[in-house]
mmCIF file of C-alpha atoms in Angstrom:
data_model
loop_
_atom_site.group_PDB
_atom_site.id
_atom_site.type_symbol
_atom_site.label_atom_id
_atom_site.label_comp_id
_atom_site.label_asym_id
_atom_site.label_seq_id
_atom_site.Cartn_x
_atom_site.Cartn_y
_atom_site.Cartn_z
ATOM 1 C CA MET A 1068 0.000 0.000 0.000
ATOM 2 C CA ASN A 1069 1.433 3.366 -0.973
ATOM 3 C CA LYS A 1070 1.058 6.674 0.841
ATOM 4 C CA THR A 1071 -1.725 7.856 -1.478
ATOM 5 C CA ASP A 1072 -3.858 4.837 -0.550
ATOM 6 C CA ILE A 1073 -3.388 5.536 3.161
ATOM 7 C CA ILE A 1074 -4.392 9.198 2.797
ATOM 8 C CA ALA A 1075 -7.429 8.259 0.702
ATOM 9 C CA LYS A 1076 -8.687 5.814 3.329
ATOM 10 C CA GLU A 1077 -8.113 8.275 6.160
ATOM 11 C CA HIS A 1078 -10.258 10.814 4.322
ATOM 12 C CA TYR A 1079 -12.992 8.391 3.308
ATOM 13 C CA PHE A 1080 -16.363 9.646 4.561
ATOM 14 C CA ASP A 1081 -18.803 7.529 2.568
ATOM 15 C CA TRP A 1082 -19.108 4.559 4.920
ATOM 16 C CA ALA A 1083 -22.913 4.520 4.518
ATOM 17 C CA ALA A 1084 -22.307 3.513 0.881
ATOM 18 C CA THR A 1085 -19.771 0.851 1.805
ATOM 19 C CA ALA A 1086 -17.331 0.321 4.643
ATOM 20 C CA LEU A 1087 -13.619 -0.164 4.228
ATOM 21 C CA GLN A 1088 -13.172 -3.909 3.966
ATOM 22 C CA ASP A 1089 -11.526 -5.743 6.842
ATOM 23 C CA SER A 1090 -8.719 -7.448 4.910
ATOM 24 C CA GLU A 1091 -7.862 -9.870 7.721
ATOM 25 C CA ILE A 1092 -11.442 -11.117 7.925
ATOM 26 C CA LEU A 1093 -11.687 -11.477 4.155
ATOM 27 C CA THR A 1094 -8.407 -13.377 3.945
ATOM 28 C CA ASP A 1095 -9.427 -15.781 6.714
ATOM 29 C CA ALA A 1096 -12.869 -16.297 5.165
ATOM 30 C CA LEU A 1097 -11.380 -17.049 1.755
ATOM 31 C CA LYS A 1098 -9.135 -19.694 3.302
ATOM 32 C CA TYR A 1099 -12.092 -21.136 5.209
ATOM 33 C CA ALA A 1100 -14.110 -21.418 1.996
ATOM 34 C CA ALA A 1101 -11.164 -22.974 0.167
ATOM 35 C CA ASP A 1102 -10.724 -25.545 2.949
ATOM 36 C CA HIS A 1103 -14.431 -26.472 2.679
ATOM 37 C CA TRP A 1104 -14.621 -26.406 -1.085
ATOM 38 C CA GLY A 1105 -17.611 -28.621 -1.825
ATOM 39 C CA ASN A 1106 -21.107 -27.506 -2.800
ATOM 40 C CA PRO A 1107 -23.066 -27.359 0.492
ATOM 41 C CA SER A 1108 -26.078 -28.906 -1.240
ATOM 42 C CA SER A 1109 -24.209 -31.969 -2.513
ATOM 43 C CA ILE A 1110 -24.762 -35.178 -0.538
ATOM 44 C CA HIS A 1111 -21.249 -36.601 -0.925
ATOM 45 C CA ALA A 1112 -18.537 -36.118 1.701
ATOM 46 C CA ALA A 1113 -17.182 -32.865 0.243
ATOM 47 C CA GLY A 1114 -20.686 -31.395 0.127
ATOM 48 C CA THR A 1115 -21.500 -32.552 3.636
ATOM 49 C CA ASP A 1116 -18.301 -30.953 4.902
ATOM 50 C CA ALA A 1117 -19.191 -27.630 3.252
ATOM 51 C CA HIS A 1118 -22.748 -27.851 4.592
ATOM 52 C CA LYS A 1119 -21.442 -28.273 8.135
ATOM 53 C CA ALA A 1120 -19.158 -25.278 7.645
ATOM 54 C CA LEU A 1121 -22.091 -23.186 6.400
ATOM 55 C CA SER A 1122 -24.206 -24.293 9.364
ATOM 56 C CA GLU A 1123 -21.416 -23.207 11.696
ATOM 57 C CA CYS A 1124 -21.403 -19.745 10.096
ATOM 58 C CA ARG A 1125 -25.172 -19.547 10.524
ATOM 59 C CA LYS A 1126 -24.886 -20.434 14.204
ATOM 60 C CA ARG A 1127 -22.167 -17.823 14.721
ATOM 61 C CA CYS A 1128 -24.304 -15.109 13.125
ATOM 62 C CA ALA A 1129 -27.342 -16.120 15.141
ATOM 63 C CA ALA A 1130 -25.355 -16.118 18.398
ATOM 64 C CA VAL A 1131 -24.257 -12.517 17.853
ATOM 65 C CA LEU A 1132 -27.712 -11.366 16.736
ATOM 66 C CA GLY A 1133 -29.358 -13.097 19.697
ATOM 67 C CA VAL A 1134 -31.761 -15.185 17.620
ATOM 68 C CA ALA A 1135 -32.202 -18.863 16.698
ATOM 69 C CA ALA A 1136 -29.972 -20.239 13.957
ATOM 70 C CA ASP A 1137 -32.954 -21.457 11.923
ATOM 71 C CA THR A 1138 -34.136 -17.830 11.540
ATOM 72 C CA ILE A 1139 -30.987 -16.818 9.640
ATOM 73 C CA PHE A 1140 -30.951 -17.034 5.835
ATOM 74 C CA PHE A 1141 -27.994 -16.004 3.692
ATOM 75 C CA THR A 1142 -28.754 -13.857 0.647
ATOM 76 C CA SER A 1143 -26.826 -11.836 -1.915
ATOM 77 C CA GLY A 1144 -27.138 -8.601 0.096
ATOM 78 C CA GLY A 1145 -29.452 -6.058 1.671
ATOM 79 C CA THR A 1146 -31.529 -5.564 -1.474
ATOM 80 C CA GLU A 1147 -32.433 -9.236 -1.793
ATOM 81 C CA SER A 1148 -33.094 -9.438 1.944
ATOM 82 C CA ASP A 1149 -35.616 -6.633 1.465
ATOM 83 C CA HIS A 1150 -37.110 -8.151 -1.685
ATOM 84 C CA ILE A 1151 -37.828 -11.645 -0.381
ATOM 85 C CA PRO A 1152 -40.338 -10.655 2.370
ATOM 86 C CA LEU A 1153 -41.979 -7.969 0.227
ATOM 87 C CA LEU A 1154 -42.373 -10.211 -2.822
ATOM 88 C CA SER A 1155 -43.760 -13.019 -0.666
ATOM 89 C CA VAL A 1156 -47.109 -11.172 -0.743
ATOM 90 C CA LEU A 1157 -47.390 -12.236 -4.400
ATOM 91 C CA THR A 1158 -47.918 -15.824 -3.246
ATOM 92 C CA ARG A 1159 -51.233 -14.822 -1.685
ATOM 93 C CA PRO A 1160 -54.412 -15.777 -3.562
ATOM 94 C CA GLN A 1161 -55.841 -12.266 -3.350
ATOM 95 C CA LYS A 1162 -54.317 -8.848 -3.887
ATOM 96 C CA GLY A 1163 -54.295 -6.349 -1.056
ATOM 97 C CA SER A 1164 -52.175 -3.489 0.204
ATOM 98 C CA VAL A 1165 -48.669 -2.993 1.545
ATOM 99 C CA LEU A 1166 -47.570 -0.081 3.694
ATOM 100 C CA LEU A 1167 -44.097 1.461 3.505
ATOM 101 C CA SER A 1168 -42.542 4.534 5.037
ATOM 102 C CA ALA A 1169 -41.609 7.243 2.529
ATOM 103 C CA ILE A 1170 -37.990 7.099 3.691
ATOM 104 C CA GLU A 1171 -37.315 3.496 2.686
ATOM 105 C CA HIS A 1172 -34.274 2.494 0.647
ATOM 106 C CA PRO A 1173 -34.859 2.149 -3.122
ATOM 107 C CA ALA A 1174 -34.686 -1.641 -2.650
ATOM 108 C CA LEU A 1175 -38.144 -1.432 -1.081
ATOM 109 C CA ARG A 1176 -39.478 1.809 -2.520
ATOM 110 C CA GLU A 1177 -38.842 0.871 -6.152
ATOM 111 C CA MET A 1178 -39.967 -2.737 -5.752
ATOM 112 C CA ALA A 1179 -43.218 -1.503 -4.211
ATOM 113 C CA LYS A 1180 -43.855 0.369 -7.469
ATOM 114 C CA MET A 1181 -43.613 -2.950 -9.294
ATOM 115 C CA LEU A 1182 -46.182 -4.435 -6.900
ATOM 116 C CA SER A 1183 -48.425 -1.515 -7.758
ATOM 117 C CA ASN A 1184 -48.091 -2.439 -11.430
ATOM 118 C CA CYS A 1185 -49.251 -5.935 -10.462
ATOM 119 C CA GLY A 1186 -52.458 -4.589 -8.930
ATOM 120 C CA TRP A 1187 -51.409 -4.170 -5.310
ATOM 121 C CA THR A 1188 -52.164 -0.967 -3.422
ATOM 122 C CA VAL A 1189 -49.087 0.754 -1.979
ATOM 123 C CA ILE A 1190 -49.712 2.951 1.054
ATOM 124 C CA THR A 1191 -46.951 5.449 1.850
ATOM 125 C CA VAL A 1192 -46.473 6.988 5.282
ATOM 126 C CA LYS A 1193 -44.575 10.265 5.300
ATOM 127 C CA PRO A 1194 -42.179 11.233 8.105
ATOM 128 C CA ASP A 1195 -42.368 14.437 10.101
ATOM 129 C CA LYS A 1196 -40.138 17.356 9.131
ATOM 130 C CA ASN A 1197 -37.223 15.794 11.024
ATOM 131 C CA GLY A 1198 -37.452 12.492 9.189
ATOM 132 C CA PHE A 1199 -39.177 10.354 11.822
ATOM 133 C CA ILE A 1200 -42.029 7.895 11.323
ATOM 134 C CA SER A 1201 -44.468 7.562 14.214
ATOM 135 C CA ALA A 1202 -46.071 4.319 15.350
ATOM 136 C CA ASN A 1203 -49.474 6.011 15.576
ATOM 137 C CA GLU A 1204 -49.223 7.185 11.978
ATOM 138 C CA ILE A 1205 -48.353 3.675 10.815
ATOM 139 C CA VAL A 1206 -51.319 2.084 12.596
ATOM 140 C CA SER A 1207 -53.710 4.801 11.419
ATOM 141 C CA LYS A 1208 -52.902 4.056 7.766
ATOM 142 C CA ILE A 1209 -53.421 0.283 7.939
ATOM 143 C CA GLN A 1210 -56.329 -0.952 5.840
ATOM 144 C CA ASP A 1211 -58.333 -4.150 6.264
ATOM 145 C CA ASP A 1212 -56.345 -5.744 3.428
ATOM 146 C CA THR A 1213 -52.872 -4.539 4.538
ATOM 147 C CA VAL A 1214 -50.606 -7.570 4.828
ATOM 148 C CA PHE A 1215 -47.123 -6.045 4.950
ATOM 149 C CA VAL A 1216 -45.511 -3.076 6.727
ATOM 150 C CA SER A 1217 -41.923 -1.888 6.314
ATOM 151 C CA VAL A 1218 -40.052 0.788 8.262
ATOM 152 C CA MET A 1219 -36.241 1.003 8.204
ATOM 153 C CA ALA A 1220 -34.265 1.125 11.447
ATOM 154 C CA VAL A 1221 -31.840 3.920 10.488
ATOM 155 C CA ASN A 1222 -32.288 6.166 7.489
ATOM 156 C CA ASN A 1223 -29.350 6.025 5.114
ATOM 157 C CA GLU A 1224 -29.437 9.754 4.287
ATOM 158 C CA THR A 1225 -30.417 11.572 7.485
ATOM 159 C CA GLY A 1226 -29.263 9.047 10.071
ATOM 160 C CA ALA A 1227 -32.648 9.300 11.822
ATOM 161 C CA VAL A 1228 -33.157 6.302 14.123
ATOM 162 C CA GLN A 1229 -36.721 5.125 13.663
ATOM 163 C CA PRO A 1230 -38.859 3.868 16.586
ATOM 164 C CA ILE A 1231 -39.020 0.310 15.252
ATOM 165 C CA TYR A 1232 -39.690 -1.242 18.662
ATOM 166 C CA GLU A 1233 -42.588 1.141 19.306
ATOM 167 C CA ILE A 1234 -43.950 0.340 15.855
ATOM 168 C CA ALA A 1235 -43.591 -3.406 16.511
ATOM 169 C CA ASP A 1236 -45.437 -3.018 19.820
ATOM 170 C CA ALA A 1237 -48.169 -0.902 18.226
ATOM 171 C CA LEU A 1238 -48.675 -3.491 15.485
ATOM 172 C CA ALA A 1239 -48.837 -6.256 18.106
ATOM 173 C CA THR A 1240 -51.538 -4.323 19.967
ATOM 174 C CA PHE A 1241 -53.370 -3.730 16.698
ATOM 175 C CA GLY A 1242 -53.177 -7.472 16.050
ATOM 176 C CA LYS A 1243 -55.205 -8.263 19.173
ATOM 177 C CA GLU A 1244 -58.280 -6.796 17.527
ATOM 178 C CA LYS A 1245 -57.555 -7.263 13.825
ATOM 179 C CA ARG A 1246 -55.137 -9.194 11.642
ATOM 180 C CA LYS A 1247 -51.582 -8.037 12.284
ATOM 181 C CA PRO A 1248 -49.604 -7.196 9.125
ATOM 182 C CA PHE A 1249 -46.184 -8.746 8.647
ATOM 183 C CA PHE A 1250 -43.544 -6.260 9.911
ATOM 184 C CA HIS A 1251 -40.222 -5.984 8.057
ATOM 185 C CA VAL A 1252 -37.274 -3.802 9.123
ATOM 186 C CA ASP A 1253 -34.371 -2.779 6.887
ATOM 187 C CA CYS A 1254 -31.447 -2.874 9.331
ATOM 188 C CA VAL A 1255 -28.677 -2.323 6.785
ATOM 189 C CA GLN A 1256 -27.606 1.019 8.329
ATOM 190 C CA ALA A 1257 -28.271 -0.181 11.885
ATOM 191 C CA ALA A 1258 -26.376 -3.462 12.297
ATOM 192 C CA GLY A 1259 -22.916 -2.665 13.623
ATOM 193 C CA LYS A 1260 -23.847 1.029 13.878
ATOM 194 C CA ILE A 1261 -26.293 1.264 16.787
ATOM 195 C CA PRO A 1262 -27.441 -1.202 19.468
ATOM 196 C CA LEU A 1263 -29.978 -3.444 17.747
ATOM 197 C CA ILE A 1264 -32.357 -6.051 19.171
ATOM 198 C CA LEU A 1265 -33.631 -8.241 16.350
ATOM 199 C CA SER A 1266 -35.376 -10.570 18.770
ATOM 200 C CA HIS A 1267 -37.839 -7.843 19.831
ATOM 201 C CA GLN A 1268 -41.290 -9.382 19.634
ATOM 202 C CA GLY A 1269 -43.223 -8.151 16.632
ATOM 203 C CA ILE A 1270 -40.278 -7.770 14.256
ATOM 204 C CA ASP A 1271 -41.080 -10.478 11.720
ATOM 205 C CA SER A 1272 -38.102 -10.021 9.409
ATOM 206 C CA ALA A 1273 -35.007 -7.895 8.970
ATOM 207 C CA ALA A 1274 -32.389 -7.222 6.295
ATOM 208 C CA LEU A 1275 -28.643 -6.915 6.957
ATOM 209 C CA SER A 1276 -25.670 -6.411 4.635
ATOM 210 C CA ALA A 1277 -22.048 -7.410 5.252
ATOM 211 C CA HIS A 1278 -20.337 -4.713 3.214
ATOM 212 C CA LYS A 1279 -21.656 -1.993 5.519
ATOM 213 C CA ILE A 1280 -19.523 -3.352 8.394
ATOM 214 C CA GLY A 1281 -16.266 -4.389 6.778
ATOM 215 C CA GLY A 1282 -17.384 -7.503 4.951
ATOM 216 C CA PRO A 1283 -17.424 -8.328 1.239
ATOM 217 C CA ARG A 1284 -20.059 -7.141 -1.198
ATOM 218 C CA GLY A 1285 -22.539 -9.788 -2.300
ATOM 219 C CA ILE A 1286 -23.575 -11.338 1.016
ATOM 220 C CA GLY A 1287 -26.531 -10.428 3.194
ATOM 221 C CA ILE A 1288 -28.709 -11.886 5.903
ATOM 222 C CA LEU A 1289 -32.464 -12.168 6.011
ATOM 223 C CA TYR A 1290 -33.741 -12.708 9.543
ATOM 224 C CA LEU A 1291 -37.131 -14.418 9.578
ATOM 225 C CA ALA A 1292 -38.895 -14.753 12.911
ATOM 226 C CA LYS A 1293 -42.051 -15.674 11.041
ATOM 227 C CA GLU A 1294 -42.327 -18.223 8.257
ATOM 228 C CA ILE A 1295 -43.015 -16.937 4.748
ATOM 229 C CA THR A 1296 -43.541 -18.489 1.342
ATOM 230 C CA SER A 1297 -40.926 -17.150 -1.033
ATOM 231 C CA PHE A 1298 -42.148 -15.964 -4.429
ATOM 232 C CA LEU A 1299 -38.795 -16.686 -6.075
ATOM 233 C CA ARG A 1300 -38.047 -20.375 -6.560
ATOM 234 C CA GLY A 1301 -35.106 -22.475 -7.650
ATOM 235 C CA GLY A 1302 -33.021 -25.295 -6.282
ATOM 236 C CA GLY A 1303 -34.500 -25.061 -2.790
ATOM 237 C CA GLN A 1304 -31.417 -23.916 -0.871
ATOM 238 C CA GLU A 1305 -31.887 -22.005 2.398
ATOM 239 C CA LYS A 1306 -35.058 -23.985 3.088
ATOM 240 C CA ASN A 1307 -36.686 -22.722 -0.133
ATOM 241 C CA VAL A 1308 -36.473 -19.115 1.063
ATOM 242 C CA ARG A 1309 -33.482 -18.183 -1.093
ATOM 243 C CA SER A 1310 -32.440 -20.590 -3.810
ATOM 244 C CA GLY A 1311 -28.988 -20.512 -5.350
ATOM 245 C CA THR A 1312 -25.622 -22.050 -4.534
ATOM 246 C CA GLU A 1313 -24.602 -20.881 -1.082
ATOM 247 C CA ASN A 1314 -21.790 -18.355 -0.652
ATOM 248 C CA LEU A 1315 -19.654 -19.945 2.079
ATOM 249 C CA PHE A 1316 -16.917 -17.324 1.762
ATOM 250 C CA GLY A 1317 -19.445 -14.532 2.288
ATOM 251 C CA ALA A 1318 -21.177 -16.322 5.151
ATOM 252 C CA ALA A 1319 -17.883 -16.883 6.969
ATOM 253 C CA ALA A 1320 -16.838 -13.272 6.470
ATOM 254 C CA PHE A 1321 -20.223 -11.959 7.632
ATOM 255 C CA ALA A 1322 -20.058 -14.086 10.777
ATOM 256 C CA SER A 1323 -16.618 -12.681 11.626
ATOM 257 C CA CYS A 1324 -17.730 -9.104 10.903
ATOM 258 C CA LEU A 1325 -20.718 -9.470 13.194
ATOM 259 C CA GLU A 1326 -18.537 -10.919 15.945
ATOM 260 C CA LYS A 1327 -16.102 -8.029 15.597
ATOM 261 C CA TYR A 1328 -18.340 -5.042 14.856
ATOM 262 C CA TYR A 1329 -21.862 -5.725 16.138
ATOM 263 C CA ILE A 1330 -22.779 -3.394 18.987
ATOM 264 C CA ASN A 1331 -24.111 -5.146 22.081
ATOM 265 C CA ASP A 1332 -23.264 -5.664 25.748
ATOM 266 C CA LYS A 1333 -20.887 -8.505 24.859
ATOM 267 C CA ASN A 1334 -18.743 -6.318 22.603
ATOM 268 C CA GLN A 1335 -17.195 -3.754 24.918
ATOM 269 C CA HIS A 1336 -14.834 -2.387 22.268
ATOM 270 C CA MET A 1337 -17.639 -1.463 19.889
ATOM 271 C CA LEU A 1338 -19.783 -0.056 22.679
ATOM 272 C CA GLU A 1339 -16.908 2.239 23.608
ATOM 273 C CA ARG A 1340 -16.268 3.083 19.939
ATOM 274 C CA TYR A 1341 -19.968 3.876 19.461
ATOM 275 C CA ASN A 1342 -20.004 6.269 22.418
ATOM 276 C CA LEU A 1343 -16.739 7.846 21.240
ATOM 277 C CA GLN A 1344 -18.264 8.440 17.810
ATOM 278 C CA LYS A 1345 -21.128 10.300 19.469
ATOM 279 C CA ASP A 1346 -18.576 12.742 20.893
ATOM 280 C CA TYR A 1347 -16.751 13.033 17.579
ATOM 281 C CA THR A 1348 -19.980 13.701 15.717
ATOM 282 C CA ASN A 1349 -21.251 16.256 18.227
ATOM 283 C CA GLU A 1350 -18.023 18.207 17.738
ATOM 284 C CA PHE A 1351 -18.253 17.748 13.968
ATOM 285 C CA ILE A 1352 -21.799 19.133 13.913
ATOM 286 C CA ALA A 1353 -20.801 22.092 16.073
ATOM 287 C CA SER A 1354 -17.947 22.849 13.657
ATOM 288 C CA LEU A 1355 -20.231 22.568 10.623
ATOM 289 C CA LYS A 1356 -22.715 24.989 12.203
ATOM 290 C CA ALA A 1357 -19.901 27.531 12.502
ATOM 291 C CA ILE A 1358 -19.507 27.553 8.696
ATOM 292 C CA SER A 1359 -21.459 30.469 7.244
ATOM 293 C CA GLY A 1360 -24.526 29.269 5.351
ATOM 294 C CA CYS A 1361 -24.371 25.641 6.526
ATOM 295 C CA VAL A 1362 -27.717 24.068 7.377
ATOM 296 C CA LEU A 1363 -28.135 20.704 9.111
ATOM 297 C CA ILE A 1364 -30.746 18.360 7.619
ATOM 298 C CA PRO A 1365 -33.008 17.825 9.368
ATOM 299 C CA HIS A 1366 -32.762 21.104 11.244
ATOM 300 C CA GLU A 1367 -33.299 19.310 14.554
ATOM 301 C CA ARG A 1368 -29.918 17.634 14.030
ATOM 302 C CA GLY A 1369 -28.246 20.862 15.068
ATOM 303 C CA ASP A 1370 -29.816 20.587 18.521
ATOM 304 C CA SER A 1371 -27.526 18.625 20.854
ATOM 305 C CA ILE A 1372 -30.557 17.427 22.811
ATOM 306 C CA ALA A 1373 -31.780 15.573 19.735
ATOM 307 C CA ASN A 1374 -28.524 13.853 18.878
ATOM 308 C CA ASP A 1375 -29.481 10.537 20.489
ATOM 309 C CA ARG A 1376 -32.294 10.315 17.955
ATOM 310 C CA PHE A 1377 -29.748 10.039 15.152
ATOM 311 C CA SER A 1378 -27.003 7.613 14.251
ATOM 312 C CA PRO A 1379 -23.609 9.183 15.040
ATOM 313 C CA TRP A 1380 -22.244 7.639 11.854
ATOM 314 C CA VAL A 1381 -24.329 9.714 9.402
ATOM 315 C CA VAL A 1382 -24.676 13.501 9.117
ATOM 316 C CA GLN A 1383 -26.462 15.366 6.344
ATOM 317 C CA ALA A 1384 -25.886 19.050 5.723
ATOM 318 C CA ALA A 1385 -26.699 21.588 3.041
ATOM 319 C CA PHE A 1386 -24.787 24.588 1.727
ATOM 320 C CA PRO A 1387 -27.404 26.582 -0.222
ATOM 321 C CA GLY A 1388 -25.833 28.053 -3.341
ATOM 322 C CA ILE A 1389 -23.382 25.176 -3.726
ATOM 323 C CA PRO A 1390 -24.967 22.191 -5.513
ATOM 324 C CA GLY A 1391 -24.348 18.958 -3.648
ATOM 325 C CA GLN A 1392 -22.554 17.314 -6.567
ATOM 326 C CA VAL A 1393 -20.281 20.350 -6.854
ATOM 327 C CA MET A 1394 -19.333 20.063 -3.175
ATOM 328 C CA GLU A 1395 -18.776 16.325 -3.615
ATOM 329 C CA ARG A 1396 -16.468 16.838 -6.612
ATOM 330 C CA ALA A 1397 -14.614 19.734 -4.999
ATOM 331 C CA LEU A 1398 -13.901 17.665 -1.905
ATOM 332 C CA SER A 1399 -12.872 14.687 -4.030
ATOM 333 C CA ALA A 1400 -10.334 16.890 -5.805
ATOM 334 C CA GLU A 1401 -8.866 17.612 -2.364
ATOM 335 C CA GLY A 1402 -8.764 13.915 -1.437
ATOM 336 C CA PHE A 1403 -11.948 13.815 0.673
ATOM 337 C CA PHE A 1404 -14.701 11.378 -0.287
ATOM 338 C CA ILE A 1405 -18.352 12.048 0.599
ATOM 339 C CA SER A 1406 -21.660 11.589 -1.235
ATOM 340 C CA THR A 1407 -24.952 13.326 -1.918
ATOM 341 C CA GLY A 1408 -27.005 10.393 -0.675
ATOM 342 C CA SER A 1409 -27.641 6.722 -1.346
ATOM 343 C CA ALA A 1410 -25.071 5.153 -3.658
ATOM 344 C CA CYS A 1411 -27.951 3.151 -5.141
ATOM 345 C CA SER A 1412 -29.413 6.433 -6.381
ATOM 346 C CA ALA A 1413 -26.152 7.947 -7.632
ATOM 347 C CA GLY A 1414 -26.639 9.678 -10.963
ATOM 348 C CA HIS A 1415 -30.271 10.498 -10.201
ATOM 349 C CA HIS A 1416 -31.127 14.020 -9.104
ATOM 350 C CA ALA A 1417 -34.405 13.098 -7.391
ATOM 351 C CA ARG A 1418 -34.319 13.189 -3.591
ATOM 352 C CA PRO A 1419 -37.520 11.391 -2.520
ATOM 353 C CA ILE A 1420 -36.532 11.160 1.148
ATOM 354 C CA LEU A 1421 -35.925 14.900 1.396
ATOM 355 C CA ASP A 1422 -39.102 15.536 -0.603
ATOM 356 C CA SER A 1423 -41.087 13.517 1.933
ATOM 357 C CA MET A 1424 -39.667 15.756 4.689
ATOM 358 C CA ASN A 1425 -40.649 18.929 2.784
ATOM 359 C CA VAL A 1426 -37.048 20.111 2.631
ATOM 360 C CA SER A 1427 -36.750 23.349 0.663
ATOM 361 C CA ALA A 1428 -35.543 23.247 -2.947
ATOM 362 C CA ALA A 1429 -32.365 25.200 -2.104
ATOM 363 C CA GLU A 1430 -31.415 22.875 0.739
ATOM 364 C CA LYS A 1431 -32.345 19.743 -1.200
ATOM 365 C CA GLU A 1432 -30.164 20.731 -4.160
ATOM 366 C CA SER A 1433 -27.147 21.410 -1.963
ATOM 367 C CA ALA A 1434 -27.498 18.532 0.509
ATOM 368 C CA VAL A 1435 -24.523 16.223 1.040
ATOM 369 C CA ARG A 1436 -23.967 13.247 3.303
ATOM 370 C CA PHE A 1437 -20.962 12.674 5.547
ATOM 371 C CA SER A 1438 -20.753 9.135 6.895
ATOM 372 C CA PHE A 1439 -18.203 7.563 9.200
ATOM 373 C CA GLY A 1440 -16.963 4.168 10.316
ATOM 374 C CA GLU A 1441 -15.005 2.328 12.955
ATOM 375 C CA ALA A 1442 -11.672 3.441 11.460
ATOM 376 C CA THR A 1443 -12.624 7.140 11.185
ATOM 377 C CA THR A 1444 -10.467 9.358 13.402
ATOM 378 C CA LYS A 1445 -11.281 12.629 15.119
ATOM 379 C CA LYS A 1446 -8.332 14.239 13.329
ATOM 380 C CA ALA A 1447 -9.663 13.189 9.923
ATOM 381 C CA MET A 1448 -13.097 14.619 10.753
ATOM 382 C CA GLU A 1449 -11.486 17.909 11.777
ATOM 383 C CA GLU A 1450 -9.585 17.978 8.487
ATOM 384 C CA LEU A 1451 -12.837 17.341 6.631
ATOM 385 C CA VAL A 1452 -14.477 20.358 8.278
ATOM 386 C CA GLU A 1453 -11.494 22.517 7.290
ATOM 387 C CA ALA A 1454 -11.793 21.370 3.681
ATOM 388 C CA VAL A 1455 -15.543 21.993 3.606
ATOM 389 C CA SER A 1456 -15.059 25.429 5.139
ATOM 390 C CA LYS A 1457 -12.469 26.411 2.525
ATOM 391 C CA ILE A 1458 -14.701 25.290 -0.337
ATOM 392 C CA ALA A 1459 -17.724 27.096 1.096
ATOM 393 C CA GLU A 1460 -15.646 30.252 1.523
ATOM 394 C CA LYS A 1461 -14.398 29.996 -2.058
ATOM 395 C CA PHE A 1462 -17.933 29.826 -3.444
ATOM 396 C CA ARG A 1463 -19.036 32.823 -1.401
ATOM 397 C CA HIS A 1464 -16.534 35.056 -3.222
#
């Protein structure tokens, strides 16, 4: 690794798009997969050996997540882990409605549009001006034929931590009188970022992605507390929930990433790192606010009292008068890497999440996202603020 690579990684602030890969974990996982080289679905000795290795990875993941091993299904990533529960509604004999928050990732938002084309009704629940979805609003929008509800745990653009446990409880209460809809949670920006309790009663499924916490791209987890019938069919792997030859390398790497980076009471290092990041981010926000013209999105983010309502790993800010893509390119030219939002929406100028929050046109056009990870240092964040300040000053003159 040369000096340029080191500087680039130090000034990488797009962790919400993908984390820096943990090379040690990837190397060990590749060796593990090579040692257990058979197809896990084959019945001969090599296949049986690989199947046992895959089962061990599943158990390791489940142990960290605090759930039963038979609720863990390996997928190709967060998108597929979102698709499988949503598309399962297509196996029902009658069409009905699905309810999604307006701040969902494109994996759910765009797929819901396809359900609409198939005759399903899509109900959208907007957040408040600060990007939060309320449990009462969710329940109030449920129709008699609503069979599926999805609200993400942490928004990938604003960092707003959604009240998923309150929503799960509200849906459980609703279910005492009427049929409870299936409740799915996109946890891609939550796992390894904030304390997360997948086993909370009422959460029926959840999506996780390895590459957000140091793992390889192309491996995800679908947690299923409640049995579903998968719409997509194939060879029957993963108990018919997700067909396709199993990715043992990815499963082994994901297990190690969860053991190393998942935030819970058993992982003291990450608990301490999480609390340290809160301090770093509070100082970062205070420094951003000192830059003339800078606006935090949502505005509540600038209030220190509200900081616990947001992930410390994601901050969104706007610099009206400086288009977001211009700020992104200007920082890139200086060796700092940020984004204007979801990498899955890169190249598109629409900002549906900010639209749902009624963010002004000027702020929406100039909004950028700073996102951090376990390897981010306080010094690097201070250097980022200096670079942003210089660019903002340049555009004011």
